[in-house]
Coordinates of C-alpha atoms in Angstrom, one line a residue:
Chain Z
M3 CA 115.5 121.4 101.6
M4 CA 111.8 122.3 100.4
T5 CA 109.3 122.7 103.3
D6 CA 105.9 121.0 102.9
E7 CA 104.3 124.5 102.2
T8 CA 106.7 124.9 99.2
L9 CA 106.2 121.5 97.8
K10 CA 102.3 122.3 98.1
K11 CA 102.7 125.6 96.3
N12 CA 104.6 123.9 93.3
L13 CA 102.1 121.4 92.5
P14 CA 100.5 122.2 89.2
I15 CA 97.0 123.5 88.5
G16 CA 95.1 120.9 86.3
V17 CA 93.0 122.1 83.4
F18 CA 91.0 120.2 80.9
D19 CA 88.9 121.1 78.0
S20 CA 87.2 118.9 75.2
G21 CA 89.7 120.0 72.8
V22 CA 92.3 122.8 72.0
G23 CA 90.2 125.8 72.6
G24 CA 91.0 125.7 76.4
F25 CA 94.6 126.8 75.4
T26 CA 93.2 130.4 75.6
V27 CA 92.4 129.7 79.3
V28 CA 96.0 128.6 79.6
R29 CA 97.3 131.5 77.8
A30 CA 95.3 133.7 80.5
L31 CA 96.8 131.7 83.3
R32 CA 100.2 131.9 81.9
K33 CA 99.7 135.6 81.7
Y34 CA 98.1 136.5 84.9
L35 CA 99.7 133.7 87.1
P36 CA 103.3 133.2 85.3
G37 CA 104.8 131.4 88.4
E38 CA 102.2 128.4 88.3
N39 CA 102.9 125.1 86.9
I40 CA 100.3 123.9 84.8
I41 CA 99.3 120.4 83.2
Y42 CA 96.5 120.6 80.5
L43 CA 94.5 117.8 79.2
G44 CA 92.8 118.3 75.9
D45 CA 90.0 115.5 75.4
T46 CA 90.7 115.9 71.5
A47 CA 89.6 112.4 70.8
R48 CA 86.0 113.2 71.9
V49 CA 85.5 116.6 70.9
P50 CA 83.0 118.3 70.5
Y51 CA 81.4 118.1 74.1
G52 CA 78.5 120.7 73.0
T53 CA 76.5 117.9 71.2
K54 CA 76.4 115.5 73.7
S55 CA 74.0 114.9 76.4
P56 CA 74.6 116.5 80.1
E57 CA 75.3 112.9 81.5
T58 CA 78.0 112.0 78.9
V59 CA 79.6 115.2 79.6
I60 CA 79.7 114.6 83.1
R61 CA 81.0 111.1 82.8
Y62 CA 84.0 112.6 80.5
S63 CA 84.5 115.6 82.9
I64 CA 84.9 113.1 85.9
N65 CA 87.3 110.9 83.7
N66 CA 89.4 113.9 82.8
A67 CA 89.4 115.2 86.4
K68 CA 90.7 111.7 87.7
F69 CA 93.3 111.8 85.2
L70 CA 94.7 115.1 86.3
D71 CA 94.2 114.3 89.8
S72 CA 96.2 111.1 89.8
L73 CA 99.0 113.3 88.7
G74 CA 98.8 115.4 91.9
I75 CA 97.2 118.9 91.3
K76 CA 96.4 121.6 93.8
L77 CA 93.4 123.1 91.8
L78 CA 91.1 122.0 88.9
V79 CA 90.1 124.2 86.0
V80 CA 87.4 123.3 83.7
A81 CA 88.2 125.4 80.7
C82 CA 85.4 124.1 78.5
N83 CA 82.0 126.0 78.6
T84 CA 79.9 123.0 78.0
A85 CA 81.8 121.1 80.8
S86 CA 81.5 124.1 83.1
A87 CA 77.8 124.2 82.4
H88 CA 77.1 120.7 83.4
S89 CA 79.8 119.1 85.5
I90 CA 80.9 121.6 88.1
T91 CA 78.7 120.1 91.0
A92 CA 79.7 116.6 90.2
L93 CA 83.3 117.5 90.1
R94 CA 83.1 119.3 93.5
D95 CA 81.4 116.2 95.0
N96 CA 84.1 113.8 93.8
F97 CA 87.2 115.7 94.3
N98 CA 88.9 117.2 97.3
I99 CA 90.5 120.2 95.6
P100 CA 89.0 123.6 94.6
V101 CA 87.4 123.3 91.1
V102 CA 87.0 126.3 88.7
G103 CA 84.9 126.5 85.6
V104 CA 84.8 129.3 83.1
I105 CA 81.1 130.1 83.5
E106 CA 80.8 131.6 87.2
P107 CA 83.9 133.8 86.8
G108 CA 82.7 135.1 83.3
A109 CA 79.2 135.7 84.7
R110 CA 80.5 137.5 87.9
A111 CA 82.8 139.6 85.6
A112 CA 80.0 140.6 83.3
V113 CA 77.7 141.7 86.2
K114 CA 80.4 143.7 87.8
N115 CA 81.4 145.5 84.6
T116 CA 77.8 146.4 83.0
I117 CA 76.5 150.0 83.7
S118 CA 73.4 149.7 81.4
G119 CA 72.4 146.3 82.9
N120 CA 72.4 144.7 79.7
V121 CA 74.6 141.8 78.9
G122 CA 75.1 139.7 75.8
V123 CA 76.5 136.4 75.6
I124 CA 78.0 134.5 72.6
G125 CA 78.8 130.8 72.4
T126 CA 78.3 127.6 70.8
R127 CA 74.6 126.6 70.3
G128 CA 75.0 124.1 73.3
T129 CA 76.1 127.0 75.6
I130 CA 73.5 129.3 74.5
E131 CA 70.7 126.9 74.8
S132 CA 71.9 125.6 78.4
H133 CA 71.2 129.3 79.4
A134 CA 74.1 128.6 82.0
Y135 CA 75.5 132.3 81.6
E136 CA 72.0 133.7 82.1
T137 CA 71.4 131.5 85.2
H138 CA 74.7 132.6 86.8
I139 CA 74.4 136.4 85.7
R140 CA 70.8 136.4 87.4
E141 CA 72.1 134.6 90.5
K142 CA 75.0 137.3 90.9
S143 CA 73.2 140.5 90.3
V144 CA 71.7 142.7 93.2
S145 CA 69.8 144.6 90.7
T146 CA 68.1 143.5 87.4
V147 CA 70.3 142.4 84.8
T148 CA 69.0 141.7 81.3
T149 CA 70.8 139.0 79.3
G150 CA 70.4 137.8 75.8
G151 CA 72.7 135.6 73.7
I152 CA 72.9 134.0 70.3
P153 CA 75.1 131.2 69.0
C154 CA 77.9 132.2 66.4
P155 CA 78.8 128.9 64.8
L156 CA 81.1 130.2 62.3
F157 CA 83.6 131.6 64.8
V158 CA 84.8 128.0 65.7
P159 CA 86.1 127.1 62.6
L160 CA 87.3 130.7 61.7
A161 CA 89.4 130.7 64.8
E162 CA 90.7 127.1 64.2
E163 CA 91.8 128.1 60.6
G164 CA 93.7 131.0 62.0
W165 CA 91.3 133.1 59.8
I166 CA 90.9 136.2 62.1
E167 CA 91.0 139.2 60.0
G168 CA 90.0 140.1 56.5
E169 CA 86.6 140.7 54.8
I170 CA 85.0 137.6 55.7
P171 CA 85.6 137.2 59.1
E172 CA 84.9 140.8 59.7
K173 CA 81.5 140.8 57.6
T174 CA 80.7 137.3 59.8
A175 CA 81.2 139.2 63.0
V176 CA 79.2 142.3 61.8
H177 CA 76.3 139.8 60.8
Y178 CA 76.3 138.3 64.3
M179 CA 76.4 141.5 66.0
N180 CA 73.3 142.6 64.0
E181 CA 71.7 139.6 65.2
L182 CA 72.8 140.0 68.8
K183 CA 71.3 143.6 68.6
K184 CA 67.8 142.3 68.0
V185 CA 67.8 140.4 71.2
I186 CA 69.8 142.8 73.3
P187 CA 69.7 146.1 71.9
E188 CA 71.3 148.1 75.0
M189 CA 74.1 145.7 75.6
D190 CA 77.3 147.5 76.9
T191 CA 79.1 144.0 78.0
L192 CA 79.5 140.9 75.9
V193 CA 80.4 137.6 77.4
L194 CA 82.8 135.6 75.0
G195 CA 81.3 132.2 76.1
C196 CA 83.3 130.0 73.9
T197 CA 87.0 129.3 74.5
H198 CA 87.5 129.7 70.6
Y199 CA 86.4 133.2 70.8
P200 CA 89.2 135.2 72.4
L201 CA 91.1 134.8 69.2
L202 CA 88.6 136.9 67.3
K203 CA 88.5 139.6 69.8
K204 CA 89.7 142.2 67.5
I205 CA 87.2 141.7 64.9
I206 CA 84.2 141.0 67.5
S207 CA 85.1 144.2 69.2
E208 CA 85.2 146.3 66.1
A209 CA 82.1 144.9 64.8
A210 CA 80.3 145.5 68.0
L211 CA 81.6 149.0 68.0
K212 CA 80.0 149.4 64.4
V213 CA 76.6 147.8 65.1
F214 CA 75.9 149.0 68.7
E215 CA 77.6 152.3 68.0
R216 CA 79.3 152.3 71.4
E217 CA 82.3 150.7 73.1
I218 CA 81.4 147.3 74.1
K219 CA 83.5 145.6 77.1
L220 CA 84.3 142.0 75.9
I221 CA 84.7 139.5 78.8
D222 CA 87.1 136.8 78.3
S223 CA 86.3 134.1 80.7
G224 CA 89.5 132.7 81.0
V225 CA 90.9 136.0 82.1
S226 CA 88.1 136.2 84.7
A227 CA 88.7 132.7 85.7
S228 CA 92.4 133.7 86.2
Y229 CA 91.5 136.3 88.8
V230 CA 89.3 133.9 90.7
I231 CA 92.0 131.2 90.7
E232 CA 94.6 133.8 92.0
E233 CA 91.9 134.8 94.9
I234 CA 91.4 131.0 95.8
L235 CA 95.4 130.2 95.8
R236 CA 96.0 133.3 98.0
E237 CA 93.5 132.3 100.4
K238 CA 94.7 129.0 100.5
E239 CA 98.3 130.0 100.7
L240 CA 99.1 128.0 97.7
F241 CA 100.0 130.9 95.2
N242 CA 103.1 130.2 93.5
D243 CA 105.0 133.2 92.5
N244 CA 108.1 131.5 91.4
S245 CA 109.8 134.3 89.4
S246 CA 111.6 131.8 87.1
G247 CA 108.3 131.0 85.3
G248 CA 106.0 128.0 85.7
T249 CA 105.9 125.0 83.5
L250 CA 103.3 123.7 81.1
D251 CA 102.7 119.9 80.3
T252 CA 100.2 118.8 77.7
Y253 CA 98.3 115.6 77.4
V254 CA 95.8 114.8 74.5
T255 CA 93.7 111.9 73.8
D256 CA 94.3 112.3 70.1
T257 CA 97.3 114.0 68.4
S258 CA 95.6 115.2 65.2
R259 CA 96.7 118.8 64.3
I260 CA 97.3 119.5 68.1
S261 CA 100.6 121.4 67.6
E262 CA 99.5 123.5 64.9
I263 CA 96.1 124.5 66.3
G264 CA 97.3 124.5 69.9
E265 CA 99.9 127.1 69.3
L266 CA 97.5 129.5 67.6
F267 CA 95.5 129.0 70.8
L268 CA 98.0 129.4 73.3
G269 CA 100.1 132.0 71.7
E270 CA 103.5 130.4 72.5
P271 CA 105.4 127.2 71.2
L272 CA 103.9 124.1 72.4
S273 CA 106.3 121.5 73.9
N274 CA 105.8 118.3 76.1
V275 CA 102.7 117.0 74.3
Q276 CA 101.8 113.4 75.3
R277 CA 99.1 111.4 74.1
V278 CA 97.1 109.5 76.7
D279 CA 94.4 107.1 76.8
I280 CA 91.8 107.8 79.6
Chain V
M191 CA 50.4 86.4 48.3
M192 CA 53.9 87.8 48.0
T193 CA 56.7 85.7 46.4
D194 CA 60.1 85.3 48.0
E195 CA 61.5 87.6 45.1
T196 CA 59.0 90.5 45.9
L197 CA 59.8 90.0 49.7
K198 CA 63.5 90.5 48.9
K199 CA 62.7 93.3 46.9
N200 CA 60.9 95.1 49.4
L201 CA 63.6 94.9 52.0
P202 CA 65.0 98.4 52.7
I203 CA 68.2 99.8 51.7
G204 CA 70.2 100.6 55.0
V205 CA 72.3 104.0 54.9
F206 CA 74.4 105.2 57.9
D207 CA 76.1 108.4 58.4
S208 CA 78.0 110.2 61.4
G209 CA 75.4 112.5 61.7
V210 CA 72.8 114.6 59.5
G211 CA 74.8 115.2 56.5
G212 CA 73.9 111.8 54.9
F213 CA 70.5 112.9 54.3
T214 CA 71.7 114.7 51.2
V215 CA 72.7 111.1 50.1
V216 CA 69.1 110.0 51.2
R217 CA 67.8 112.8 49.2
A218 CA 69.4 111.6 46.0
L219 CA 68.2 108.0 46.7
R220 CA 64.7 109.3 47.3
K221 CA 64.9 111.2 43.9
Y222 CA 66.5 108.5 41.6
L223 CA 65.2 105.4 43.3
P224 CA 61.8 106.6 44.6
G225 CA 60.4 103.0 45.0
E226 CA 63.1 101.9 47.4
N227 CA 62.4 101.6 51.2
I228 CA 65.2 103.3 53.3
I229 CA 66.4 103.0 56.7
Y230 CA 68.8 105.8 57.9
L231 CA 71.0 105.8 61.1
G232 CA 72.6 108.8 61.8
D233 CA 75.5 108.5 64.7
T234 CA 74.7 112.0 65.9
A235 CA 75.9 111.0 69.5
R236 CA 79.6 110.5 68.1
V237 CA 79.6 112.9 65.3
P238 CA 82.1 113.9 64.0
Y239 CA 84.1 111.0 62.6
G240 CA 86.6 113.3 60.7
T241 CA 88.8 113.8 63.8
K242 CA 88.8 110.3 64.8
S243 CA 91.3 107.6 64.2
P244 CA 90.6 105.1 61.4
E245 CA 90.6 102.1 63.9
T246 CA 87.7 104.2 66.0
V247 CA 85.9 105.0 62.9
I248 CA 86.0 101.3 61.7
R249 CA 84.6 100.2 64.9
Y250 CA 81.8 102.8 64.7
S251 CA 81.1 101.8 61.3
I252 CA 80.7 98.0 62.1
N253 CA 78.5 98.8 65.0
N254 CA 76.2 101.0 62.8
A255 CA 76.3 98.1 60.0
K256 CA 75.4 95.6 62.7
F257 CA 72.5 97.6 63.8
L258 CA 70.9 98.2 60.2
D259 CA 71.8 94.6 59.1
S260 CA 69.7 93.3 62.4
L261 CA 66.7 95.0 60.8
G262 CA 67.0 93.1 57.6
I263 CA 68.3 95.3 54.7
K264 CA 69.3 94.2 51.1
L265 CA 72.1 96.8 50.8
L266 CA 74.3 99.1 52.9
V267 CA 75.1 102.5 51.9
V268 CA 78.0 104.3 53.6
A269 CA 76.9 108.1 53.3
C270 CA 79.9 109.3 55.4
N271 CA 83.0 110.3 53.4
T272 CA 85.3 109.5 56.5
A273 CA 83.7 106.0 57.0
S274 CA 83.8 105.5 53.2
A275 CA 87.4 106.3 53.3
H276 CA 88.3 103.9 56.1
S277 CA 85.7 101.2 56.5
I278 CA 84.5 99.8 53.3
T279 CA 86.9 96.8 53.1
A280 CA 86.2 95.9 56.8
L281 CA 82.3 96.3 56.1
R282 CA 82.6 93.8 53.1
D283 CA 84.6 91.6 55.0
N284 CA 81.9 91.3 57.8
F285 CA 78.6 91.5 56.1
N286 CA 77.0 89.5 53.4
I287 CA 75.2 92.2 51.5
P288 CA 76.6 94.6 48.7
V289 CA 78.3 97.6 50.5
V290 CA 78.5 101.1 48.6
G291 CA 80.3 104.0 49.9
V292 CA 80.3 107.6 48.3
I293 CA 84.1 107.8 47.5
E294 CA 84.2 105.1 44.8
P295 CA 81.1 106.3 42.9
G296 CA 82.1 110.0 43.3
A297 CA 85.7 109.2 42.0
R298 CA 84.2 107.3 38.9
A299 CA 81.9 110.1 38.0
A300 CA 84.7 112.5 38.2
V301 CA 86.9 110.3 35.9
K302 CA 84.2 109.8 33.5
N303 CA 83.1 113.5 33.3
T304 CA 86.8 115.4 32.9
I305 CA 87.7 116.4 29.8
S306 CA 91.0 118.4 30.5
G307 CA 91.8 115.5 33.2
N308 CA 92.1 118.0 35.9
V309 CA 89.7 117.0 39.0
G310 CA 89.4 119.2 42.1
V311 CA 88.3 117.8 45.4
I312 CA 86.8 119.6 48.4
G313 CA 85.9 118.1 51.6
T314 CA 86.5 118.1 55.4
R315 CA 90.2 118.3 56.4
G316 CA 90.0 114.6 57.4
T317 CA 88.9 113.5 53.7
I318 CA 91.3 115.8 52.0
E319 CA 94.2 114.5 54.2
S320 CA 93.2 110.7 53.7
H321 CA 93.7 111.3 49.9
A322 CA 90.9 108.8 49.4
Y323 CA 89.3 110.5 46.4
E324 CA 92.9 110.9 44.8
T325 CA 93.6 107.4 45.3
H326 CA 90.3 106.1 43.8
I327 CA 90.6 108.6 41.1
R328 CA 94.1 107.4 40.2
E329 CA 92.7 103.6 40.2
K330 CA 89.8 104.4 37.8
S331 CA 91.5 106.5 35.1
V332 CA 92.9 104.9 32.0
S333 CA 94.9 108.0 31.1
T334 CA 96.5 110.3 33.4
V335 CA 94.0 112.3 35.8
T336 CA 95.6 115.1 37.8
T337 CA 93.7 115.8 41.2
G338 CA 94.2 118.4 43.9
G339 CA 92.1 119.3 46.8
I340 CA 91.5 121.8 49.7
P341 CA 89.5 121.6 52.9
C342 CA 86.6 123.9 53.3
P343 CA 85.8 124.1 57.0
L344 CA 83.4 126.9 56.9
F345 CA 81.1 125.1 54.5
V346 CA 79.9 122.5 57.3
P347 CA 78.4 125.3 59.8
L348 CA 77.1 127.3 56.8
A349 CA 75.3 124.4 55.6
E350 CA 74.0 123.5 59.0
E351 CA 73.0 126.8 59.6
G352 CA 71.0 126.8 56.4
W353 CA 72.9 130.0 55.4
I354 CA 73.2 129.1 51.9
E355 CA 72.9 132.3 50.3
G356 CA 74.1 135.9 50.8
E357 CA 77.2 137.8 50.6
I358 CA 79.1 135.9 53.2
P359 CA 78.4 132.5 52.0
E360 CA 79.3 133.8 48.3
K361 CA 82.4 135.4 49.4
T362 CA 83.6 132.3 51.3
A363 CA 83.0 130.0 48.5
V364 CA 85.0 132.7 46.2
H365 CA 87.8 132.5 48.8
Y366 CA 87.7 128.7 48.8
M367 CA 87.8 128.5 44.9
N368 CA 90.6 131.0 44.7
E369 CA 92.7 128.6 47.2
L370 CA 91.7 125.7 44.9
K371 CA 92.8 127.3 41.7
K372 CA 96.4 127.6 43.3
V373 CA 96.6 123.7 43.5
I374 CA 94.4 122.7 40.4
P375 CA 94.3 125.5 38.0
E376 CA 93.2 123.7 34.9
M377 CA 90.1 122.0 36.7
D378 CA 86.9 121.2 34.8
T379 CA 85.3 118.9 37.4
L380 CA 84.9 119.4 41.1
V381 CA 83.9 116.5 43.6
L382 CA 81.7 117.7 46.6
G383 CA 83.5 115.4 49.1
C384 CA 81.5 116.1 52.0
T385 CA 77.7 115.1 52.7
H386 CA 77.2 118.8 53.7
Y387 CA 78.2 120.7 50.5
P388 CA 75.4 119.7 48.2
L389 CA 73.2 122.2 50.2
L390 CA 75.7 125.0 48.8
K391 CA 75.9 123.7 45.2
K392 CA 74.6 127.1 43.8
I393 CA 77.2 129.2 45.4
I394 CA 80.0 126.9 45.0
S395 CA 79.0 126.6 41.1
E396 CA 78.9 130.5 40.8
A397 CA 82.0 130.9 42.5
A398 CA 83.9 128.4 40.5
L399 CA 82.6 129.9 37.2
K400 CA 83.8 133.2 38.6
V401 CA 87.2 132.1 39.6
F402 CA 87.9 129.3 36.9
E403 CA 86.3 131.5 34.1
R404 CA 84.7 128.2 32.8
E405 CA 81.7 126.1 33.6
I406 CA 82.9 123.6 36.4
K407 CA 81.0 120.2 36.7
L408 CA 80.0 119.5 40.3
I409 CA 80.1 116.0 41.3
D410 CA 77.4 115.1 44.0
S411 CA 78.8 111.7 45.3
G412 CA 75.2 110.9 46.8
V413 CA 73.9 111.2 43.2
S414 CA 76.9 109.1 41.7
A415 CA 76.1 106.4 44.5
S416 CA 72.6 106.4 43.4
Y417 CA 73.5 105.3 39.9
V418 CA 75.8 102.6 41.3
I419 CA 73.1 101.4 43.6
E420 CA 70.6 101.0 40.9
E421 CA 72.9 99.1 38.9
I422 CA 73.8 96.8 41.5
L423 CA 70.3 96.2 42.4
R424 CA 69.1 95.7 38.9
E425 CA 71.8 93.0 38.5
K426 CA 70.9 91.1 41.6
E427 CA 67.2 91.5 40.7
L428 CA 66.5 93.3 43.9
F429 CA 65.5 96.7 42.3
N430 CA 62.1 97.9 43.7
D431 CA 60.1 100.0 41.5
N432 CA 57.1 100.3 43.6
S433 CA 55.0 103.1 42.0
S434 CA 53.5 104.1 45.2
G435 CA 56.9 105.4 46.6
G436 CA 59.4 103.9 49.3
T437 CA 59.2 104.5 53.1
L438 CA 61.9 106.3 55.1
D439 CA 62.8 105.4 58.7
T440 CA 65.3 107.1 60.7
Y441 CA 67.2 106.2 63.6
V442 CA 69.5 108.6 65.4
T443 CA 72.0 108.0 68.5
D444 CA 71.2 111.3 69.8
T445 CA 68.1 113.7 69.2
S446 CA 69.6 117.3 69.4
R447 CA 68.3 119.4 66.6
I448 CA 67.8 116.4 64.3
S449 CA 64.4 117.4 62.8
E450 CA 65.4 120.8 62.2
I451 CA 68.7 120.3 60.4
G452 CA 67.6 116.8 59.2
E453 CA 64.8 118.4 57.1
L454 CA 67.1 120.9 55.6
F455 CA 69.5 118.4 54.3
L456 CA 66.8 115.8 53.3
G457 CA 64.6 118.5 51.5
E458 CA 61.3 117.0 52.7
P459 CA 59.6 116.6 56.2
L460 CA 61.2 114.2 58.6
S461 CA 59.0 111.5 60.4
N462 CA 59.5 108.3 62.0
V463 CA 62.6 109.4 63.9
Q464 CA 63.7 107.2 66.8
R465 CA 66.8 107.3 69.2
V466 CA 68.5 104.3 69.5
D467 CA 71.5 103.2 71.6
I468 CA 74.1 101.2 69.6

């Protein structure tokens, strides 16, 4: 018979995103917290959130969280950068479970890593214009950290098409790194501020080395969030180290291309996908 | 005093699109029908339509048309390819004015132009997978016309960023033309099946010449629609040849970046922009 404590540990982590990009966060969770059960909700019917008003993004985020909470989760992960920028406070006010976004952990990891005190951020136009990473980086710095960021709009379709190597993606990455060098020339740490970008890690890293002529540490916010989640779960004695591996259940609000793109971002076969109206 | 007939002629043409891309259609209308008054509605809060279900697209299209119709219009133009693919019949059933989409005129122009009987189509994944152009091309052909299409997902962010020349856009266009050659090697006519693509006309045309080793005629559906609209208006005696030039009023459902991108697509300064909830 399972004790109450074991039952609580077995509860899944709920993860939501505006679409399929959040699977890169799930990929990190599956790697670093392999015993955890996960329920993923991709709001693929309403993607993208980046072009929508903060009020709308908050409303969608609360709807998503309500759905996941109703299934019984022990912790909520906001995998979407836009939703993390706008909705964390509202979610913490409305739900009685720990809420982890991707921006705070990413900012913390960047501050911890930088030696020159120069952190670059790349993301969608919405994320860059919100200055959410910059705000959190400033909050988390004891000494002065200079930040600068640019949007990289071509990286999303490149990632979604799986077009992650070859001349065009490589030259595009070099182009963006040249733009970034203009705003933050002494950068030694770069935050990948969009869930799609980890797929392009290799070419971004190579382009950064070429343009900045030094090794640039890339911060994958999904990986950073995994560490924060592990800390919280261990502290609350909710960490699941089930050695036979956790489960993954996926819900989407629209099924278009979900398996094909989902697996690209997740890095493993996708099963148990259900469509849901929320 | 104005006669009833003059009043009717002075009524504006209503144009809607999922976002700002439809301004390329307005650009064609302003060029070929310079006397016409135009009201444009960009549903920028709900963009893109391409990833949404046909039922949702029909619902949004009817909402958009209701708004424009309430302002008093003499003809409705559906500038969005996705909305044209799904909603034309529903709109014709629900509104008592002529309704012109971009797909029928584009298909008609392609059939009229092709000599080899091989027509290529490029567009968003949604438009290509709907096979809407192919269906209309087949309907309009007396002899056999072979069609083939591919999605070009990078063209949308390239157009929206105004990144319409240089090595990366050029190589991207060559890449897509090589993909297209695999599905329709004898192509002599290419339909630009996305409102964003006319901005990239020059590099698409050059890439097509390079890859197919012949002049390829590009069909701009906005231009084709303008001819159809002129025909209808002349036939109904509603054509406005006001020599002092027509007006343009713009409504959007979200104002993010509207002026900046709007002017890029429209090719002239944008004024009279109002936000509206529909």
